[in-house]
Amino acid sequence: MLNSIITSKTRVKLLIKFFLNPKTRSYLRELAKEFGDSTNSIRLELNHLTKAKLLKSKASGRTIQYSANTNHQLFNELQSLVEKYMGID
């Protein structure tokens, strides 16, 4: 379902990561290692989601930590969609 709406597999992975557990914080290289994807593809999707204000970014030393923007007006709907996709109702 989610894969047919969002064509980027990396973006789907990021949405699941951050919207399934909104307290999750992560940085670029950690995500690339976890997903087995290139840092470039992860960076592009993080930039898209941050620009859309679905994710928040915060500098932490030499890294940038990303987390879900729980204040976004679509947060609850996206979280519900991710939960349904994962089989959690």
GROMACS .gro file of N, CA, C and O in nm:
model
  356
    1MET      N    1   0.083  -0.119   0.000
    1MET     CA    2   0.000   0.000   0.000
    1MET      C    3   0.087   0.125   0.000
    1MET      O    4   0.075   0.208  -0.088
    2LEU      N    5   0.175   0.138   0.098
    2LEU     CA    6   0.260   0.256   0.108
    2LEU      C    7   0.356   0.263  -0.010
    2LEU      O    8   0.385   0.372  -0.060
    3ASN      N    9   0.403   0.147  -0.056
    3ASN     CA   10   0.496   0.143  -0.170
    3ASN      C   11   0.431   0.190  -0.299
    3ASN      O   12   0.499   0.241  -0.387
    4SER      N   13   0.301   0.173  -0.312
    4SER     CA   14   0.235   0.218  -0.434
    4SER      C   15   0.208   0.369  -0.431
    4SER      O   16   0.199   0.432  -0.535
    5ILE      N   17   0.199   0.426  -0.314
    5ILE     CA   18   0.177   0.570  -0.300
    5ILE      C   19   0.310   0.645  -0.309
    5ILE      O   20   0.320   0.747  -0.375
    6ILE      N   21   0.410   0.592  -0.239
    6ILE     CA   22   0.542   0.654  -0.235
    6ILE      C   23   0.638   0.562  -0.309
    6ILE      O   24   0.665   0.451  -0.264
    7THR      N   25   0.690   0.608  -0.421
    7THR     CA   26   0.769   0.522  -0.507
    7THR      C   27   0.913   0.503  -0.460
    7THR      O   28   0.978   0.406  -0.500
    8SER      N   29   0.963   0.591  -0.377
    8SER     CA   30   1.100   0.578  -0.327
    8SER      C   31   1.104   0.482  -0.209
    8SER      O   32   1.046   0.508  -0.104
    9LYS      N   33   1.176   0.371  -0.227
    9LYS     CA   34   1.188   0.273  -0.119
    9LYS      C   35   1.261   0.331   0.000
    9LYS      O   36   1.229   0.301   0.115
   10THR      N   37   1.358   0.417  -0.027
   10THR     CA   38   1.433   0.481   0.081
   10THR      C   39   1.343   0.573   0.162
   10THR      O   40   1.349   0.575   0.285
   11ARG      N   41   1.255   0.646   0.095
   11ARG     CA   42   1.164   0.736   0.165
   11ARG      C   43   1.066   0.656   0.252
   11ARG      O   44   1.036   0.695   0.364
   12VAL      N   45   1.020   0.544   0.201
   12VAL     CA   46   0.930   0.458   0.279
   12VAL      C   47   1.003   0.409   0.405
   12VAL      O   48   0.948   0.412   0.515
   13LYS      N   49   1.128   0.366   0.390
   13LYS     CA   50   1.206   0.319   0.506
   13LYS      C   51   1.222   0.429   0.610
   13LYS      O   52   1.211   0.405   0.730
   14LEU      N   53   1.248   0.551   0.562
   14LEU     CA   54   1.264   0.664   0.655
   14LEU      C   55   1.133   0.696   0.727
   14LEU      O   56   1.132   0.722   0.847
   15LEU      N   57   1.023   0.696   0.654
   15LEU     CA   58   0.893   0.723   0.716
   15LEU      C   59   0.862   0.617   0.822
   15LEU      O   60   0.814   0.650   0.931
   16ILE      N   61   0.889   0.492   0.791
   16ILE     CA   62   0.865   0.385   0.888
   16ILE      C   63   0.954   0.406   1.010
   16ILE      O   64   0.907   0.399   1.124
   17LYS      N   65   1.081   0.434   0.988
   17LYS     CA   66   1.177   0.452   1.097
   17LYS      C   67   1.132   0.564   1.192
   17LYS      O   68   1.131   0.546   1.313
   18PHE      N   69   1.096   0.678   1.136
   18PHE     CA   70   1.068   0.795   1.220
   18PHE      C   71   0.923   0.806   1.267
   18PHE      O   72   0.897   0.863   1.372
   19PHE      N   73   0.829   0.752   1.191
   19PHE     CA   74   0.689   0.768   1.229
   19PHE      C   75   0.634   0.650   1.308
   19PHE      O   76   0.532   0.663   1.374
   20LEU      N   77   0.701   0.537   1.305
   20LEU     CA   78   0.659   0.424   1.387
   20LEU      C   79   0.692   0.451   1.533
   20LEU      O   80   0.615   0.418   1.623
   21ASN      N   81   0.806   0.513   1.556
   21ASN     CA   82   0.847   0.554   1.691
   21ASN      C   83   0.898   0.698   1.682
   21ASN      O   84   1.014   0.721   1.651
   22PRO      N   85   0.812   0.795   1.709
   22PRO     CA   86   0.846   0.937   1.689
   22PRO      C   87   0.962   0.988   1.775
   22PRO      O   88   1.019   1.092   1.746
   23LYS      N   89   1.000   0.916   1.878
   23LYS     CA   90   1.111   0.961   1.963
   23LYS      C   91   1.247   0.921   1.905
   23LYS      O   92   1.350   0.959   1.957
   24THR      N   93   1.245   0.846   1.794
   24THR     CA   94   1.368   0.802   1.729
   24THR      C   95   1.445   0.922   1.677
   24THR      O   96   1.389   1.013   1.617
   25ARG      N   97   1.577   0.919   1.701
   25ARG     CA   98   1.668   1.018   1.646
   25ARG      C   99   1.779   0.940   1.576
   25ARG      O  100   1.825   0.839   1.626
   26SER      N  101   1.821   0.990   1.462
   26SER     CA  102   1.924   0.919   1.387
   26SER      C  103   1.999   1.017   1.298
   26SER      O  104   1.951   1.127   1.271
   27TYR      N  105   2.117   0.975   1.254
   27TYR     CA  106   2.197   1.059   1.165
   27TYR      C  107   2.228   0.983   1.037
   27TYR      O  108   2.205   0.862   1.027
   28LEU      N  109   2.278   1.053   0.940
   28LEU     CA  110   2.294   1.004   0.803
   28LEU      C  111   2.367   0.870   0.792
   28LEU      O  112   2.316   0.774   0.738
   29ARG      N  113   2.487   0.862   0.844
   29ARG     CA  114   2.567   0.739   0.829
   29ARG      C  115   2.505   0.621   0.902
   29ARG      O  116   2.511   0.507   0.854
   30GLU      N  117   2.443   0.647   1.014
   30GLU     CA  118   2.374   0.542   1.089
   30GLU      C  119   2.258   0.485   1.006
   30GLU      O  120   2.240   0.364   0.998
   31LEU      N  121   2.183   0.574   0.942
   31LEU     CA  122   2.071   0.531   0.857
   31LEU      C  123   2.121   0.453   0.735
   31LEU      O  124   2.063   0.352   0.698
   32ALA      N  125   2.229   0.501   0.673
   32ALA     CA  126   2.284   0.433   0.555
   32ALA      C  127   2.329   0.292   0.591
   32ALA      O  128   2.304   0.197   0.517
   33LYS      N  129   2.391   0.278   0.706
   33LYS     CA  130   2.437   0.146   0.752
   33LYS      C  131   2.317   0.056   0.783
   33LYS      O  132   2.313  -0.061   0.744
   34GLU      N  133   2.217   0.109   0.852
   34GLU     CA  134   2.098   0.032   0.889
   34GLU      C  135   2.020  -0.015   0.766
   34GLU      O  136   1.975  -0.129   0.761
   35PHE      N  137   2.003   0.073   0.668
   35PHE     CA  138   1.923   0.041   0.550
   35PHE      C  139   2.003  -0.029   0.441
   35PHE      O  140   1.946  -0.084   0.347
   36GLY      N  141   2.136  -0.023   0.450
   36GLY     CA  142   2.218  -0.082   0.345
   36GLY      C  143   2.212  -0.002   0.215
   36GLY      O  144   2.229  -0.057   0.108
   37ASP      N  145   2.185   0.127   0.227
   37ASP     CA  146   2.176   0.216   0.111
   37ASP      C  147   2.294   0.313   0.112
   37ASP      O  148   2.363   0.328   0.213
   38SER      N  149   2.315   0.380   0.000
   38SER     CA  150   2.422   0.479  -0.007
   38SER      C  151   2.385   0.603   0.073
   38SER      O  152   2.266   0.636   0.088
   39THR      N  153   2.486   0.671   0.124
   39THR     CA  154   2.461   0.794   0.199
   39THR      C  155   2.396   0.899   0.110
   39THR      O  156   2.315   0.979   0.157
   40ASN      N  157   2.428   0.897  -0.019
   40ASN     CA  158   2.371   0.996  -0.111
   40ASN      C  159   2.219   0.978  -0.124
   40ASN      O  160   2.144   1.076  -0.119
   41SER      N  161   2.173   0.855  -0.139
   41SER     CA  162   2.028   0.834  -0.154
   41SER      C  163   1.955   0.868  -0.024
   41SER      O  164   1.846   0.926  -0.026
   42ILE      N  165   2.017   0.836   0.088
   42ILE     CA  166   1.957   0.871   0.218
   42ILE      C  167   1.952   1.023   0.234
   42ILE      O  168   1.851   1.080   0.274
   43ARG      N  169   2.063   1.089   0.200
   43ARG     CA  170   2.071   1.235   0.213
   43ARG      C  171   1.963   1.304   0.130
   43ARG      O  172   1.897   1.397   0.177
   44LEU      N  173   1.945   1.259   0.007
   44LEU     CA  174   1.842   1.318  -0.080
   44LEU      C  175   1.703   1.309  -0.018
   44LEU      O  176   1.628   1.407  -0.016
   45GLU      N  177   1.670   1.192   0.034
   45GLU     CA  178   1.538   1.173   0.094
   45GLU      C  179   1.523   1.250   0.225
   45GLU      O  180   1.417   1.306   0.254
   46LEU      N  181   1.630   1.254   0.305
   46LEU     CA  182   1.625   1.333   0.428
   46LEU      C  183   1.603   1.481   0.395
   46LEU      O  184   1.525   1.549   0.462
   47ASN      N  185   1.669   1.528   0.289
   47ASN     CA  186   1.650   1.668   0.247
   47ASN      C  187   1.506   1.693   0.203
   47ASN      O  188   1.447   1.796   0.238
   48HIS      N  189   1.447   1.599   0.127
   48HIS     CA  190   1.308   1.614   0.083
   48HIS      C  191   1.213   1.619   0.204
   48HIS      O  192   1.125   1.705   0.211
   49LEU      N  193   1.231   1.526   0.295
   49LEU     CA  194   1.141   1.518   0.411
   49LEU      C  195   1.160   1.636   0.506
   49LEU      O  196   1.064   1.683   0.568
   50THR      N  197   1.283   1.685   0.518
   50THR     CA  198   1.310   1.801   0.602
   50THR      C  199   1.252   1.927   0.539
   50THR      O  200   1.193   2.011   0.608
   51LYS      N  201   1.267   1.939   0.407
   51LYS     CA  202   1.212   2.055   0.336
   51LYS      C  203   1.059   2.058   0.348
   51LYS      O  204   0.999   2.165   0.360
   52ALA      N  205   0.997   1.940   0.348
   52ALA     CA  206   0.852   1.931   0.365
   52ALA      C  207   0.810   1.947   0.511
   52ALA      O  208   0.691   1.944   0.542
   53LYS      N  209   0.909   1.962   0.599
   53LYS     CA  210   0.889   1.981   0.743
   53LYS      C  211   0.829   1.858   0.811
   53LYS      O  212   0.770   1.867   0.918
   54LEU      N  213   0.842   1.741   0.747
   54LEU     CA  214   0.797   1.616   0.810
   54LEU      C  215   0.902   1.566   0.908
   54LEU      O  216   0.869   1.496   1.004
   55LEU      N  217   1.028   1.603   0.884
   55LEU     CA  218   1.136   1.570   0.976
   55LEU      C  219   1.199   1.699   1.026
   55LEU      O  220   1.199   1.800   0.957
   56LYS      N  221   1.253   1.691   1.147
   56LYS     CA  222   1.329   1.801   1.204
   56LYS      C  223   1.476   1.761   1.201
   56LYS      O  224   1.509   1.644   1.216
   57SER      N  225   1.562   1.859   1.183
   57SER     CA  226   1.706   1.833   1.187
   57SER      C  227   1.768   1.924   1.291
   57SER      O  228   1.727   2.038   1.310
   58LYS      N  229   1.868   1.867   1.361
   58LYS     CA  230   1.935   1.943   1.466
   58LYS      C  231   2.082   1.905   1.464
   58LYS      O  232   2.116   1.787   1.469
   59ALA      N  233   2.168   2.008   1.457
   59ALA     CA  234   2.312   1.983   1.458
   59ALA      C  235   2.353   1.934   1.596
   59ALA      O  236   2.310   1.988   1.699
   60SER      N  237   2.434   1.830   1.597
   60SER     CA  238   2.485   1.773   1.722
   60SER      C  239   2.632   1.742   1.699
   60SER      O  240   2.667   1.635   1.648
   61GLY      N  241   2.716   1.838   1.732
   61GLY     CA  242   2.858   1.822   1.703
   61GLY      C  243   2.881   1.829   1.554
   61GLY      O  244   2.838   1.921   1.487
   62ARG      N  245   2.944   1.724   1.499
   62ARG     CA  246   2.972   1.721   1.355
   62ARG      C  247   2.863   1.648   1.277
   62ARG      O  248   2.873   1.633   1.155
   63THR      N  249   2.761   1.601   1.346
   63THR     CA  250   2.654   1.528   1.277
   63THR      C  251   2.523   1.607   1.286
   63THR      O  252   2.509   1.697   1.367
   64ILE      N  253   2.430   1.568   1.202
   64ILE     CA  254   2.296   1.626   1.207
   64ILE      C  255   2.201   1.514   1.245
   64ILE      O  256   2.195   1.412   1.178
   65GLN      N  257   2.130   1.533   1.354
   65GLN     CA  258   2.033   1.435   1.402
   65GLN      C  259   1.896   1.467   1.342
   65GLN      O  260   1.853   1.582   1.339
   66TYR      N  261   1.829   1.364   1.294
   66TYR     CA  262   1.696   1.379   1.236
   66TYR      C  263   1.593   1.310   1.324
   66TYR      O  264   1.622   1.208   1.385
   67SER      N  265   1.474   1.368   1.328
   67SER     CA  266   1.364   1.308   1.404
   67SER      C  267   1.232   1.353   1.340
   67SER      O  268   1.229   1.448   1.261
   68ALA      N  269   1.125   1.283   1.374
   68ALA     CA  270   0.993   1.318   1.320
   68ALA      C  271   0.948   1.452   1.377
   68ALA      O  272   0.973   1.482   1.493
   69ASN      N  273   0.883   1.530   1.295
   69ASN     CA  274   0.825   1.657   1.340
   69ASN      C  275   0.683   1.629   1.389
   69ASN      O  276   0.589   1.623   1.310
   70THR      N  277   0.671   1.608   1.518
   70THR     CA  278   0.541   1.573   1.577
   70THR      C  279   0.442   1.689   1.574
   70THR      O  280   0.324   1.669   1.599
   71ASN      N  281   0.490   1.809   1.543
   71ASN     CA  282   0.402   1.925   1.535
   71ASN      C  283   0.346   1.948   1.395
   71ASN      O  284   0.264   2.038   1.376
   72HIS      N  285   0.389   1.870   1.299
   72HIS     CA  286   0.339   1.885   1.162
   72HIS      C  287   0.191   1.847   1.158
   72HIS      O  288   0.147   1.753   1.224
   73GLN      N  289   0.113   1.919   1.079
   73GLN     CA  290  -0.032   1.897   1.076
   73GLN      C  291  -0.070   1.760   1.021
   73GLN      O  292  -0.178   1.710   1.049
   74LEU      N  293   0.017   1.695   0.946
   74LEU     CA  294  -0.011   1.562   0.892
   74LEU      C  295   0.054   1.450   0.973
   74LEU      O  296   0.046   1.334   0.934
   75PHE      N  297   0.117   1.484   1.084
   75PHE     CA  298   0.189   1.383   1.162
   75PHE      C  299   0.100   1.265   1.201
   75PHE      O  300   0.136   1.150   1.177
   76ASN      N  301  -0.015   1.291   1.260
   76ASN     CA  302  -0.102   1.182   1.306
   76ASN      C  303  -0.150   1.094   1.191
   76ASN      O  304  -0.156   0.972   1.204
   77GLU      N  305  -0.182   1.156   1.078
   77GLU     CA  306  -0.228   1.079   0.964
   77GLU      C  307  -0.115   0.991   0.906
   77GLU      O  308  -0.137   0.875   0.874
   78LEU      N  309   0.005   1.048   0.896
   78LEU     CA  310   0.117   0.970   0.845
   78LEU      C  311   0.155   0.857   0.941
   78LEU      O  312   0.185   0.746   0.898
   79GLN      N  313   0.150   0.887   1.070
   79GLN     CA  314   0.181   0.784   1.168
   79GLN      C  315   0.078   0.670   1.160
   79GLN      O  316   0.113   0.552   1.163
   80SER      N  317  -0.047   0.705   1.144
   80SER     CA  318  -0.153   0.605   1.131
   80SER      C  319  -0.133   0.522   1.004
   80SER      O  320  -0.148   0.399   1.006
   81LEU      N  321  -0.096   0.586   0.895
   81LEU     CA  322  -0.072   0.517   0.769
   81LEU      C  323   0.045   0.418   0.783
   81LEU      O  324   0.037   0.304   0.738
   82VAL      N  325   0.152   0.462   0.847
   82VAL     CA  326   0.269   0.375   0.868
   82VAL      C  327   0.232   0.257   0.958
   82VAL      O  328   0.270   0.143   0.931
   83GLU      N  329   0.155   0.283   1.062
   83GLU     CA  330   0.114   0.175   1.152
   83GLU      C  331   0.028   0.072   1.079
   83GLU      O  332   0.044  -0.048   1.098
   84LYS      N  333  -0.063   0.119   0.994
   84LYS     CA  334  -0.146   0.026   0.918
   84LYS      C  335  -0.061  -0.054   0.820
   84LYS      O  336  -0.082  -0.172   0.801
   85TYR      N  337   0.036   0.012   0.757
   85TYR     CA  338   0.126  -0.055   0.663
   85TYR      C  339   0.204  -0.166   0.734
   85TYR      O  340   0.224  -0.274   0.679
   86MET      N  341   0.243  -0.140   0.859
   86MET     CA  342   0.320  -0.238   0.936
   86MET      C  343   0.230  -0.343   1.004
   86MET      O  344   0.280  -0.434   1.069
   87GLY      N  345   0.099  -0.325   0.993
   87GLY     CA  346   0.006  -0.422   1.054
   87GLY      C  347  -0.028  -0.392   1.198
   87GLY      O  348  -0.075  -0.478   1.270
   88ILE      N  349  -0.005  -0.269   1.240
   88ILE     CA  350  -0.037  -0.228   1.377
   88ILE      C  351  -0.162  -0.140   1.371
   88ILE      O  352  -0.163  -0.036   1.310
   89ASP      N  353  -0.269  -0.184   1.434
   89ASP     CA  354  -0.391  -0.104   1.435
   89ASP      C  355  -0.427  -0.058   1.573
   89ASP      O  356  -0.418  -0.119   1.670
   0.00000   0.00000   0.00000
